[in-house]
XYZ file of C-alpha atoms in Angstrom:
459
model
C 50.359 118.823 95.954
C 52.507 121.400 94.187
C 53.668 122.810 97.529
C 54.665 119.334 98.706
C 56.761 118.821 95.586
C 58.447 122.202 96.080
C 59.219 121.408 99.706
C 60.582 117.960 98.795
C 62.858 119.459 96.128
C 64.081 122.136 98.540
C 64.885 119.550 101.234
C 66.745 117.315 98.775
C 68.727 120.222 97.323
C 69.698 121.584 100.731
C 70.721 118.112 101.902
C 72.766 117.492 98.737
C 74.453 120.900 98.802
C 75.180 120.854 102.540
C 76.363 117.257 102.904
C 77.972 117.212 99.456
C 79.717 120.523 100.069
C 81.122 119.483 103.438
C 82.205 116.136 101.993
C 83.788 117.767 98.952
C 85.816 120.179 101.085
C 86.966 117.307 103.292
C 87.886 115.207 100.251
C 89.924 118.021 98.695
C 91.697 118.648 101.983
C 92.590 114.963 102.369
C 93.833 114.722 98.789
C 95.910 117.861 99.246
C 97.348 116.460 102.480
C 98.511 113.398 100.556
C 99.291 114.607 97.037
C 100.143 118.279 97.631
C 101.896 118.044 100.967
C 104.714 120.353 99.901
C 107.466 121.467 102.223
C 107.046 124.905 103.814
C 109.860 124.495 106.324
C 113.287 125.950 105.402
C 115.524 123.494 103.558
C 118.727 122.781 105.518
C 122.131 123.042 103.907
C 122.650 120.307 101.325
C 126.382 120.937 101.133
C 128.230 117.643 100.934
C 125.210 115.658 99.745
C 126.427 113.500 96.867
C 124.816 111.029 94.477
C 125.821 107.365 94.490
C 129.052 106.682 92.621
C 128.527 106.295 88.865
C 129.956 103.130 87.321
C 130.105 103.443 83.511
C 130.251 99.651 83.236
C 126.787 99.274 84.759
C 123.411 99.985 83.116
C 121.747 103.116 84.498
C 118.260 103.404 85.978
C 116.569 106.811 86.253
C 113.740 106.889 88.813
C 111.764 110.064 88.122
C 110.600 112.778 90.496
C 108.137 115.437 89.394
C 108.183 119.095 90.393
C 104.897 119.005 92.321
C 104.365 115.504 93.699
C 105.346 111.876 93.115
C 103.613 108.836 94.626
C 105.779 107.542 97.453
C 105.427 103.777 96.882
C 105.810 104.109 93.117
C 109.147 105.867 93.591
C 110.622 104.134 96.639
C 109.947 100.481 95.802
C 111.628 100.288 92.378
C 114.460 102.440 93.707
C 114.981 99.987 96.580
C 114.599 96.739 94.628
C 116.768 97.720 91.669
C 119.444 99.065 94.021
C 119.531 95.757 95.904
C 120.837 93.961 92.806
C 124.081 96.022 92.819
C 123.952 95.597 89.045
C 122.675 99.086 88.136
C 123.454 102.732 88.688
C 120.176 103.822 90.303
C 119.571 107.576 90.441
C 116.713 109.818 91.564
C 116.250 112.276 88.695
C 114.100 115.414 88.508
C 113.671 118.577 86.427
C 116.057 120.364 88.843
C 118.036 119.687 92.028
C 115.561 121.314 94.431
C 114.082 119.124 97.177
C 111.048 117.200 95.878
C 108.107 115.850 97.848
C 106.689 112.346 97.709
C 103.011 111.827 98.534
C 102.233 112.077 102.212
C 105.058 114.534 102.884
C 108.403 112.727 102.446
C 111.062 115.097 101.069
C 113.761 113.748 98.744
C 116.910 115.336 97.311
C 117.346 114.404 93.613
C 120.715 112.966 92.632
C 120.659 114.643 89.234
C 118.573 117.000 87.147
C 117.485 115.758 83.723
C 120.177 117.874 82.051
C 122.883 116.672 84.433
C 122.044 113.010 83.840
C 121.989 113.529 80.063
C 125.432 115.118 80.288
C 126.767 112.337 82.531
C 125.533 109.498 80.319
C 125.693 111.052 76.868
C 122.741 108.818 75.973
C 119.388 107.666 77.333
C 119.283 105.623 80.549
C 118.870 101.887 80.099
C 115.771 101.911 82.303
C 113.416 104.770 83.170
C 111.028 104.244 86.088
C 107.876 106.372 85.870
C 105.970 106.614 89.171
C 102.537 108.204 89.332
C 103.096 111.950 89.034
C 99.758 113.816 89.188
C 99.651 116.581 86.584
C 98.352 119.383 88.787
C 100.363 122.076 87.050
C 100.831 121.633 83.307
C 103.652 124.173 83.141
C 105.646 122.529 85.934
C 105.076 119.043 84.511
C 106.030 119.925 80.936
C 109.775 119.231 81.367
C 109.060 115.756 82.743
C 106.738 114.836 79.868
C 109.230 116.088 77.293
C 112.131 114.246 78.915
C 110.196 110.965 78.950
C 109.315 111.435 75.279
C 112.899 112.281 74.321
C 114.197 109.085 75.922
C 111.496 106.666 74.787
C 113.403 104.841 72.062
C 113.271 101.065 71.838
C 116.714 100.867 73.467
C 115.312 102.133 76.787
C 112.962 100.063 78.929
C 110.263 102.278 80.422
C 108.667 100.910 83.582
C 105.565 102.535 85.092
C 104.373 101.712 88.590
C 100.654 101.807 89.441
C 99.037 104.959 87.991
C 102.347 105.933 86.427
C 100.825 104.341 83.327
C 98.705 107.500 83.094
C 101.932 109.471 82.703
C 103.031 107.119 79.922
C 99.659 107.425 78.180
C 99.835 111.208 78.564
C 103.243 111.120 76.826
C 101.740 109.115 73.951
C 103.814 106.012 74.668
C 100.923 103.560 75.057
C 99.056 104.179 71.796
C 98.087 100.868 70.248
C 99.614 98.924 73.137
C 98.271 96.853 76.012
C 98.774 98.237 79.495
C 97.436 98.089 83.018
C 97.103 100.415 85.998
C 95.582 100.636 89.489
C 92.164 98.999 89.645
C 90.527 102.136 91.078
C 91.469 104.208 88.039
C 91.397 101.818 85.104
C 87.841 102.675 84.017
C 88.683 106.383 83.891
C 91.877 105.810 81.897
C 89.987 103.543 79.502
C 87.757 106.503 78.631
C 90.560 109.059 78.637
C 92.947 106.981 76.501
C 90.793 104.657 74.368
C 93.668 103.964 71.967
C 95.292 101.796 74.662
C 94.076 98.289 75.495
C 93.697 98.458 79.281
C 93.843 95.037 80.951
C 92.167 94.534 84.355
C 93.080 90.909 85.002
C 96.890 91.065 85.177
C 99.453 92.405 87.635
C 101.708 93.746 84.888
C 101.938 94.008 81.102
C 105.263 93.894 79.251
C 104.940 94.879 75.610
C 107.885 96.081 73.575
C 109.932 98.520 75.617
C 107.085 99.438 78.001
C 106.333 97.582 81.203
C 103.249 98.769 83.104
C 102.081 97.498 86.484
C 98.785 97.506 88.329
C 98.451 98.948 91.855
C 101.267 99.214 94.381
C 102.415 95.661 95.244
C 101.852 94.638 91.627
C 104.692 97.073 90.987
C 106.935 94.709 92.949
C 105.938 91.930 90.543
C 106.802 94.140 87.572
C 110.190 95.135 89.006
C 111.072 91.535 89.861
C 109.960 90.487 86.373
C 112.275 93.132 84.920
C 115.145 91.967 87.129
C 114.557 88.395 85.951
C 114.586 89.603 82.331
C 117.780 91.632 82.732
C 119.755 89.626 85.313
C 118.149 86.197 85.417
C 115.551 84.419 87.536
C 117.932 83.588 90.430
C 118.544 87.287 91.083
C 114.807 88.059 91.087
C 114.165 85.224 93.545
C 117.034 86.410 95.737
C 115.593 89.948 95.969
C 112.095 88.546 96.607
C 113.473 86.459 99.483
C 115.346 89.461 100.933
C 112.110 91.411 101.306
C 110.082 88.333 102.373
C 107.710 88.926 99.479
C 104.793 86.461 99.811
C 103.530 86.526 96.206
C 106.432 85.682 93.909
C 104.179 83.368 91.892
C 102.626 86.486 90.333
C 106.019 87.372 88.881
C 105.892 84.165 86.877
C 102.157 84.388 86.127
C 100.574 87.851 86.532
C 97.018 86.684 85.830
C 94.509 87.633 88.590
C 90.810 88.104 89.257
C 90.063 91.851 88.928
C 89.147 93.825 92.030
C 85.762 95.554 92.183
C 84.632 98.635 94.103
C 82.642 97.706 97.210
C 81.789 98.846 100.751
C 85.497 99.090 101.556
C 85.940 101.597 98.740
C 82.874 103.542 99.922
C 84.382 103.713 103.421
C 87.652 104.940 101.905
C 85.827 107.813 100.180
C 83.933 108.660 103.376
C 87.171 108.672 105.373
C 88.689 111.093 102.876
C 85.611 113.312 103.072
C 84.429 113.116 106.686
C 87.373 112.021 108.853
C 88.075 115.334 110.584
C 90.122 114.281 113.607
C 93.064 112.596 111.921
C 95.615 110.598 113.881
C 98.911 112.480 113.981
C 101.747 109.998 113.493
C 105.445 110.691 113.322
C 107.887 108.580 111.344
C 111.476 108.617 112.561
C 114.096 108.996 109.833
C 117.573 107.619 110.499
C 120.664 106.770 108.462
C 120.811 103.467 106.536
C 117.072 102.809 106.848
C 115.381 100.628 104.205
C 113.459 102.550 101.562
C 110.804 99.843 101.306
C 110.188 99.934 105.080
C 109.822 103.710 104.999
C 107.405 103.520 102.072
C 105.200 101.066 103.965
C 104.350 103.756 106.525
C 103.314 106.507 104.128
C 101.297 104.341 101.755
C 99.572 102.412 104.540
C 98.570 105.248 106.873
C 98.685 108.585 105.024
C 96.826 107.378 101.924
C 93.722 106.322 103.897
C 92.578 109.839 104.795
C 92.730 108.934 108.496
C 96.331 109.768 109.391
C 98.706 112.677 109.007
C 102.319 111.471 108.855
C 105.097 113.845 109.955
C 108.793 113.173 109.344
C 111.115 113.566 112.334
C 114.879 113.108 112.720
C 117.522 113.811 115.340
C 118.924 116.801 113.400
C 118.128 118.865 110.319
C 120.926 117.233 108.295
C 119.850 115.111 105.309
C 119.452 111.390 106.017
C 121.153 108.854 103.742
C 119.097 105.686 103.326
C 120.467 102.178 102.829
C 120.814 102.694 99.081
C 122.080 106.282 99.129
C 118.823 108.155 98.735
C 118.962 111.500 100.525
C 115.829 112.446 102.482
C 115.113 115.431 104.719
C 112.858 115.479 107.793
C 110.517 118.401 108.414
C 110.818 118.252 112.185
C 113.578 117.485 114.642
C 113.147 115.569 117.866
C 113.781 118.774 119.774
C 110.911 120.665 118.111
C 108.511 117.928 117.004
C 104.832 118.674 117.703
C 102.697 116.565 119.993
C 102.044 113.222 118.280
C 99.547 110.440 118.848
C 102.218 107.906 117.948
C 105.802 107.709 116.756
C 106.463 104.970 114.190
C 110.015 103.715 113.720
C 110.169 101.560 110.576
C 112.714 98.920 109.610
C 113.568 95.448 110.818
C 116.974 96.657 112.034
C 115.680 99.819 113.702
C 116.618 98.655 117.224
C 120.297 98.695 116.274
C 120.487 101.260 113.460
C 118.322 103.847 115.218
C 119.249 103.037 118.820
C 120.628 106.502 119.595
C 117.696 108.269 117.910
C 115.144 106.076 119.692
C 116.830 106.827 123.016
C 116.776 110.560 122.248
C 113.090 110.390 121.322
C 112.224 108.545 124.529
C 113.972 111.320 126.486
C 112.814 114.409 124.602
C 110.021 113.331 122.269
C 106.338 113.885 122.798
C 103.967 111.069 121.786
C 101.463 108.786 123.465
C 102.980 105.697 121.843
C 106.294 104.618 120.298
C 106.071 101.731 117.840
C 109.118 99.966 116.375
C 106.730 98.478 113.903
C 108.974 96.007 112.072
C 111.506 95.172 114.784
C 109.561 92.349 116.427
C 109.034 90.559 113.105
C 111.950 91.583 110.848
C 111.399 88.664 108.481
C 107.817 89.576 107.552
C 106.908 91.469 104.402
C 107.109 95.098 105.537
C 103.523 96.061 104.665
C 101.902 93.414 106.854
C 102.582 94.867 110.314
C 101.507 98.418 109.325
C 98.257 97.111 107.838
C 97.529 95.181 111.026
C 98.347 98.265 113.105
C 96.072 100.390 110.914
C 93.156 98.055 111.710
C 93.772 98.524 115.438
C 94.210 102.282 115.077
C 91.127 102.753 112.888
C 88.827 99.850 111.977
C 88.451 96.765 109.792
C 86.724 98.431 106.827
C 89.470 101.043 106.553
C 92.230 98.442 106.838
C 90.595 96.047 104.379
C 90.404 98.778 101.775
C 94.067 99.602 102.437
C 94.862 95.945 101.714
C 92.944 96.147 98.426
C 94.364 99.548 97.519
C 97.862 98.103 97.890
C 96.707 95.108 95.787
C 98.032 92.763 98.456
C 96.821 89.247 97.569
C 98.236 87.008 100.295
C 96.630 85.515 103.412
C 99.439 86.453 105.816
C 97.658 89.457 107.361
C 95.462 89.076 110.456
C 93.307 92.145 111.024
C 91.720 92.969 114.371
C 89.812 96.113 115.281
C 86.475 97.908 115.326
C 84.106 96.721 112.590
C 83.719 100.155 110.965
C 84.845 103.803 111.421
C 82.475 105.145 114.083
C 83.831 108.687 113.845
C 83.543 108.903 110.068
C 80.024 107.495 109.931
C 79.077 109.647 112.923
C 80.325 112.758 111.127
C 78.264 111.834 108.060
C 75.175 111.424 110.254
C 75.872 114.697 112.090
C 76.281 116.554 108.801
C 73.015 115.052 107.537
C 71.160 116.129 110.699
C 72.548 119.662 110.397
C 71.421 119.735 106.761
C 67.947 118.628 107.861
C 67.884 121.362 110.529
C 68.852 123.994 107.947
C 66.170 122.704 105.584
C 63.505 122.884 108.331
C 64.535 126.449 109.187
C 64.348 127.516 105.541
C 61.038 125.697 105.166
C 59.506 127.490 108.155
C 61.049 130.859 107.353
C 60.108 131.017 103.689
C 57.914 128.204 102.326
C 55.482 127.613 105.220
C 55.299 131.320 106.050
C 54.535 132.156 102.433
C 51.867 129.434 102.317
C 50.198 130.673 105.537
C 50.279 134.290 104.285
C 48.754 133.247 100.970
C 45.968 131.302 102.731
C 45.285 134.295 105.003
C 44.889 136.600 101.990
C 42.475 134.182 100.320
C 40.324 134.043 103.485
C 40.370 137.836 103.783
């Protein structure tokens, strides 16, 4: 009986270590691909790259960029929406002027460093937008924390998007306040920052000078709410209509039923851990492209653990987006690697990117070219990518992507395989290999020792 217990424990331990170890390494790799996808390619000349013109008669918005990584949706969406009003100076601001990376591998040139913006304004910005900025390196993050704290007076509205509320809590700005965050992380933050009242059943919380939002699309609600507060309801409705946002009613009433972790979330974790053959997708960068359309590609595909997204442009010169954000591709059409698909975002891509699309069709190298928004330019930009993700991967993966983005409309129609065959197959294969290793160890050491012991007793 004792030997059976020993063998059972050995099998369980080997299975846990083998499968858990392989899964852990895969998970870390996927997270690094998304959150630590720093640029290794040489940075092209940034000579002539200028920030948007500063108008001293307009309030100023500082959208922050960290030194290591900043969540792409959390940065791009408020930058886009607030810029659309034409009522603010909207600047990308970072500890220094070096190129910064958004999650998934999108490189951005800051308009100003913290010191430069302080000198320009001579006071705090009217609004500070705090995206989720993972604190991987305390030393590198220190300047960002200190700058947020220095400019946190009641005269400045501080808006956090998604898990950016963790950055506010880390800076001590949510003590004694109510706040919200992404549904996947709210339980952890509740334990880490118990002096904050974390609310699960709202899309945003506005208390005093802090405005915190739940996951991704809830950030749109928070930004539109802020626009309504600062510029009036008609302006917020106008911006909502421009982006074909299907859930404006949440701006007026942010109350919702909380999301719970389920089989979709389990599939998401397995994809991060055991999806080894990732789809390699390019995203074509071109001048005057919408920031919100570009964001929809990175946060739909790259965040799932199934897709590696590579930025490509016609030259190595910085690209100026519709609202004067400067971005830099890592590959040019002439040297882009072999891709499974090339995605060209934006409802106006057929006209704005016509020359680049033609060049890609002549010299590019991909199995598929997808002008993903062009056939339905009046849809909310996240809907077509989510539908395409279901076809590329499977329904469980796409349904979790819908929940992760906190999309709560019925305008998406998903079609695809029922579940990720490759991911589940890799889990099964890893389990079988673990079993094989356990059997080998059992026969080599445990059974052999038992037989030898029995032989000695007989002798």
